[in-house]
PDB file of C-alpha atoms in Angstrom:
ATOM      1  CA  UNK A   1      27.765 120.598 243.006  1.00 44.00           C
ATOM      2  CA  UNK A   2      30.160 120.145 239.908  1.00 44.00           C
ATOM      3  CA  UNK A   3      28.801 117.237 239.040  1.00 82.00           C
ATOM      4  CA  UNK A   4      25.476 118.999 238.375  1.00 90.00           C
ATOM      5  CA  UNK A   5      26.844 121.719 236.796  1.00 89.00           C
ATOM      6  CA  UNK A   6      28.163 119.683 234.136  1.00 91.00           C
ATOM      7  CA  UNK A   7      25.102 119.116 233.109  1.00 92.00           C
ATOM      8  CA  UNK A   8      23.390 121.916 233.671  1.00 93.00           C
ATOM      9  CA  UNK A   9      22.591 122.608 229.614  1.00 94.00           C
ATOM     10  CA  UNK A  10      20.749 118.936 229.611  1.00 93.00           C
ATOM     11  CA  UNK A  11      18.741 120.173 232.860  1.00 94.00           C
ATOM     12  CA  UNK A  12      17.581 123.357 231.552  1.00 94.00           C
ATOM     13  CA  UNK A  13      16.650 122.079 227.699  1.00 95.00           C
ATOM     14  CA  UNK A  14      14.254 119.956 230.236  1.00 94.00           C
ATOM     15  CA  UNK A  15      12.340 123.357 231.156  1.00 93.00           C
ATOM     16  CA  UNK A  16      13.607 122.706 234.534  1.00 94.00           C
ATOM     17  CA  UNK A  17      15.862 125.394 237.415  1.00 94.00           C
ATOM     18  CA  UNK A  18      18.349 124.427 239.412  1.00 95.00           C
ATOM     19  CA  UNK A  19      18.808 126.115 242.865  1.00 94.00           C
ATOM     20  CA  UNK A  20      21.554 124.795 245.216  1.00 92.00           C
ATOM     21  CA  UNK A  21      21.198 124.919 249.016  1.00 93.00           C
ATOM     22  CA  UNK A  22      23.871 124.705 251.564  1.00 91.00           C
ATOM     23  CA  UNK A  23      24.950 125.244 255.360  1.00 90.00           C
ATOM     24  CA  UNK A  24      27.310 127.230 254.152  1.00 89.00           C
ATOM     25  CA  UNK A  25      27.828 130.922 254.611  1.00 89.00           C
ATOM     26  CA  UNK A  26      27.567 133.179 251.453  1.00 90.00           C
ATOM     27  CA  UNK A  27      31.261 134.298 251.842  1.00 90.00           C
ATOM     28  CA  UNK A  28      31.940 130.563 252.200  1.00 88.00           C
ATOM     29  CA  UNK A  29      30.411 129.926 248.701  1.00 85.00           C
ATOM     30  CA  UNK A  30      32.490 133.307 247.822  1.00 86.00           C
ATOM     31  CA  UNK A  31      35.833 131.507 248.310  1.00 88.00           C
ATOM     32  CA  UNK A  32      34.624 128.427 247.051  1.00 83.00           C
ATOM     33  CA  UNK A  33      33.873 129.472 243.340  1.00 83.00           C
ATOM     34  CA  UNK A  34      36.988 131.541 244.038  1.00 88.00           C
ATOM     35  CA  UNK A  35      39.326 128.588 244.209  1.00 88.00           C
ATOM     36  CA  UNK A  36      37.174 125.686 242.912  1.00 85.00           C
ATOM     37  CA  UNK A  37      37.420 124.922 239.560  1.00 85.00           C
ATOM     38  CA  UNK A  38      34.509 122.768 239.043  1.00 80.00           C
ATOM     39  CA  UNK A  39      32.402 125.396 241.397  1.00 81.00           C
ATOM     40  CA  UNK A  40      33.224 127.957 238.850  1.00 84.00           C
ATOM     41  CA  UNK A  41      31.329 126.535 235.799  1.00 87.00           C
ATOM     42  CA  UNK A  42      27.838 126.479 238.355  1.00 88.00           C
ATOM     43  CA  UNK A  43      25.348 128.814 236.716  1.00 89.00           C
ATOM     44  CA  UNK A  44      22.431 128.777 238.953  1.00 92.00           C
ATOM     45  CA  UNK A  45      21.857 130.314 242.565  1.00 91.00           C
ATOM     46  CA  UNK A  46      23.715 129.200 245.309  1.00 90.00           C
ATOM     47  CA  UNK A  47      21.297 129.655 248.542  1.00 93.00           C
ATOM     48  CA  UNK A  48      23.297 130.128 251.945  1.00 94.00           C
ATOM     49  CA  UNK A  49      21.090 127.969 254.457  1.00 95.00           C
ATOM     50  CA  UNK A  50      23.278 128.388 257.444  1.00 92.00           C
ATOM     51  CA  UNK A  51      20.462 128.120 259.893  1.00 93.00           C
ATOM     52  CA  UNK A  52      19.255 125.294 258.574  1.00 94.00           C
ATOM     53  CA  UNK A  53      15.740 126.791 258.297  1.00 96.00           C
ATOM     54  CA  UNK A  54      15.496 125.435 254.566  1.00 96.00           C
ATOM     55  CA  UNK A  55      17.028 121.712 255.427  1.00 96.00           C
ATOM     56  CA  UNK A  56      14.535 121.962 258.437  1.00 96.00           C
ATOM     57  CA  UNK A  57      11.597 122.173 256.807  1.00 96.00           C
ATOM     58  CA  UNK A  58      12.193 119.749 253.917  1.00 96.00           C
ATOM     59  CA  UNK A  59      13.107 117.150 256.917  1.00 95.00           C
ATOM     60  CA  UNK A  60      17.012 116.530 256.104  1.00 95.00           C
ATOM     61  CA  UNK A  61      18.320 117.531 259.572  1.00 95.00           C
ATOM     62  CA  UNK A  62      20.413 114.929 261.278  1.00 91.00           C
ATOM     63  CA  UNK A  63      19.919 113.851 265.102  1.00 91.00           C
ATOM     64  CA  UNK A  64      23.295 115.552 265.144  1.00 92.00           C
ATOM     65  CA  UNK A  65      22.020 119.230 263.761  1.00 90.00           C
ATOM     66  CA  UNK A  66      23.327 118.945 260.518  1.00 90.00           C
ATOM     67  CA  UNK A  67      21.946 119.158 256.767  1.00 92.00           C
ATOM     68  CA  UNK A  68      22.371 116.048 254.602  1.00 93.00           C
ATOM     69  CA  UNK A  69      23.081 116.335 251.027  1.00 92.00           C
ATOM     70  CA  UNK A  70      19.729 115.585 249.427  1.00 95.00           C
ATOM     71  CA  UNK A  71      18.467 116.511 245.772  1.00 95.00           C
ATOM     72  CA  UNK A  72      14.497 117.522 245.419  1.00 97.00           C
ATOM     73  CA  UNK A  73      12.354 117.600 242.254  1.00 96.00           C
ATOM     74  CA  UNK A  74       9.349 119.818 242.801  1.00 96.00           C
ATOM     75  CA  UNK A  75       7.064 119.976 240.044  1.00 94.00           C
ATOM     76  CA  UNK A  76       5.424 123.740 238.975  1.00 92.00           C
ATOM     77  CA  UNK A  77       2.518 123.313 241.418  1.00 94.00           C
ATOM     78  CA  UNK A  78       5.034 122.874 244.422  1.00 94.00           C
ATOM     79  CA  UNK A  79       4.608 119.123 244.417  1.00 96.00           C
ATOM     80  CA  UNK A  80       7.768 117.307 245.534  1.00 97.00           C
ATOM     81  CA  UNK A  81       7.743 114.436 243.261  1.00 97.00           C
ATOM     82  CA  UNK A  82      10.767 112.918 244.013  1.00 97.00           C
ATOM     83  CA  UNK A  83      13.685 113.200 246.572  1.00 97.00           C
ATOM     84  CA  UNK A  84      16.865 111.469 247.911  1.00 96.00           C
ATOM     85  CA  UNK A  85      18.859 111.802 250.380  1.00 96.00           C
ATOM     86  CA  UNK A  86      22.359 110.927 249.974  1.00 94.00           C
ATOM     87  CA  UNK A  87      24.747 109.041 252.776  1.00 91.00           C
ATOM     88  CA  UNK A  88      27.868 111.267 252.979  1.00 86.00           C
ATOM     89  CA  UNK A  89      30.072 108.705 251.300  1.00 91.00           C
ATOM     90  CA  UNK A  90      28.243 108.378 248.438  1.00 91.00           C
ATOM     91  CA  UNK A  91      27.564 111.447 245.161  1.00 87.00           C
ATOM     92  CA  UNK A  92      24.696 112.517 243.369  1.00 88.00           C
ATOM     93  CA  UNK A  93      24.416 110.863 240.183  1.00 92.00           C
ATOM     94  CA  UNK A  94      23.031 112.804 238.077  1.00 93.00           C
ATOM     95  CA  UNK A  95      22.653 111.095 234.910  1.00 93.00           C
ATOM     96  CA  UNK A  96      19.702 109.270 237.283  1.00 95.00           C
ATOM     97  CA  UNK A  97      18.113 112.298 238.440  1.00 94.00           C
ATOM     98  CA  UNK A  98      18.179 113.162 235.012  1.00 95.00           C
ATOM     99  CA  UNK A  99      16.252 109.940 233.526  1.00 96.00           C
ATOM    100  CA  UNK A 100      14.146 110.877 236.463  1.00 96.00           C
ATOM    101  CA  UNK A 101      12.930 113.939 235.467  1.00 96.00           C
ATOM    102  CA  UNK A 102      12.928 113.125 232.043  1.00 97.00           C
ATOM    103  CA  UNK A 103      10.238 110.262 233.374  1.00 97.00           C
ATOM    104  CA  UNK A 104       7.797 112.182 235.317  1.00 97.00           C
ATOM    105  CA  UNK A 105       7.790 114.421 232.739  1.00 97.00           C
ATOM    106  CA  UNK A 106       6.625 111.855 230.092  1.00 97.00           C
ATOM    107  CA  UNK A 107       4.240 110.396 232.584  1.00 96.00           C
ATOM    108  CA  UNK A 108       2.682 114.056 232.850  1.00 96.00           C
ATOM    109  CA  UNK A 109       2.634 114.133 228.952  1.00 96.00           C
ATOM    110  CA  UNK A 110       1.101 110.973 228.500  1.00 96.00           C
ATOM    111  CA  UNK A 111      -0.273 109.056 231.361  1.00 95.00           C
ATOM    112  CA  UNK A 112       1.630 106.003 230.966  1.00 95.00           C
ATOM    113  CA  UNK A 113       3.804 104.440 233.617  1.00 93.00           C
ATOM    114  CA  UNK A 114       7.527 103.750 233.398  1.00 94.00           C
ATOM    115  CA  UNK A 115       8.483  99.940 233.712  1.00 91.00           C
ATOM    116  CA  UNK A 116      11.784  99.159 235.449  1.00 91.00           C
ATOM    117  CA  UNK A 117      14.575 100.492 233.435  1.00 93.00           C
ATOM    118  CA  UNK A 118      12.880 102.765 231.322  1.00 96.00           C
ATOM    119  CA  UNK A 119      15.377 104.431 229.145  1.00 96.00           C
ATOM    120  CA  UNK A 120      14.375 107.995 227.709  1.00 95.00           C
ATOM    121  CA  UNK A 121      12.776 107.782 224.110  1.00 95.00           C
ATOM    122  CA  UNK A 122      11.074 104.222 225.283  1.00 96.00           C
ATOM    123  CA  UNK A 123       7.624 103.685 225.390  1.00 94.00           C
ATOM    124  CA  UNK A 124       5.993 103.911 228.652  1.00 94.00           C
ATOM    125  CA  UNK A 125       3.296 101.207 229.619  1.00 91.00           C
ATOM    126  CA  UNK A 126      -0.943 102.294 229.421  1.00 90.00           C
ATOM    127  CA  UNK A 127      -2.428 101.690 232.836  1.00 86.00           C
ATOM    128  CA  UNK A 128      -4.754  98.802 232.570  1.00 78.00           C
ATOM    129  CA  UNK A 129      -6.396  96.487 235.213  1.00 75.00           C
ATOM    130  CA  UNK A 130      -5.816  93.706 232.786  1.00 73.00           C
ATOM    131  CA  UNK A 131      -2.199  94.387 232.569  1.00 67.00           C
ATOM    132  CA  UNK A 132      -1.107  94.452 236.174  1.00 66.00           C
ATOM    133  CA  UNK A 133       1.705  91.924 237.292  1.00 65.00           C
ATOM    134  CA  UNK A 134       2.744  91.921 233.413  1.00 66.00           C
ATOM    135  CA  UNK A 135       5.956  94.326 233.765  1.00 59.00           C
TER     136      UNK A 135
END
């Protein structure tokens, strides 16, 4: 969750809301802004999931019955357009889910495709029969 948070400001310039989900209970989340921090600086809503109704339907429930950390980009139509789920060793990073967004937004904008390792303020590549296999 910090690690979003800190970069909240380059999320939002990106026309884009942030809405965190968890298990949790809201007094949970209560305690853990309380004493966190890092869970003090998060400025979006916090959404207490603690049936699991929410993880449930966007297919993140374990064979065990338990959420897994997972980040979602829905476009404005309600369109996931991308999503990962995370192993529980291993953090978001955001800086990608940033370059990700900042991607399919382009794409949207322009209609070209994003070679491997597109950097923001690249050029994407024009969608041509004649160009497949080139990049």
């Amino acid at each position: 969750m910090a690690a979003v948070a800190d970069h909240y400001q380059s999320i939002i310039t990106l026309n884009t809301a942030v809405v965190a989900i968890s298990s949790d209970t809201v007094l949970t989340h209560k305690i853990f802004c309380d004493i966190s921090p890092s869970a003090r600086k998060v400025q979006y809503p916090l959404i207490a999931d603690q049936n699991n109704t929410i993880a449930a339907a966007f297919g993140i429930m374990t064979n065990q019955g338990k959420s897994q950390r997972a980040t979602f980009i829905i476009d404005p139509e309600g369109l996931i357009r991308h999503a990962t789920v995370y192993p529980n060793e291993v953090g978001r990073d955001v800086p990608e889910l940033l370059r990700i967004l900042q991607g399919l937004q382009y794409t949207d904008l322009t209609g070209f495709l994003l070679p491997a390792g597109w950097q923001p303020g690249q050029t994407g590549i024009k969608p041509a029969l004649d160009k497949a296999g080139q990049y």
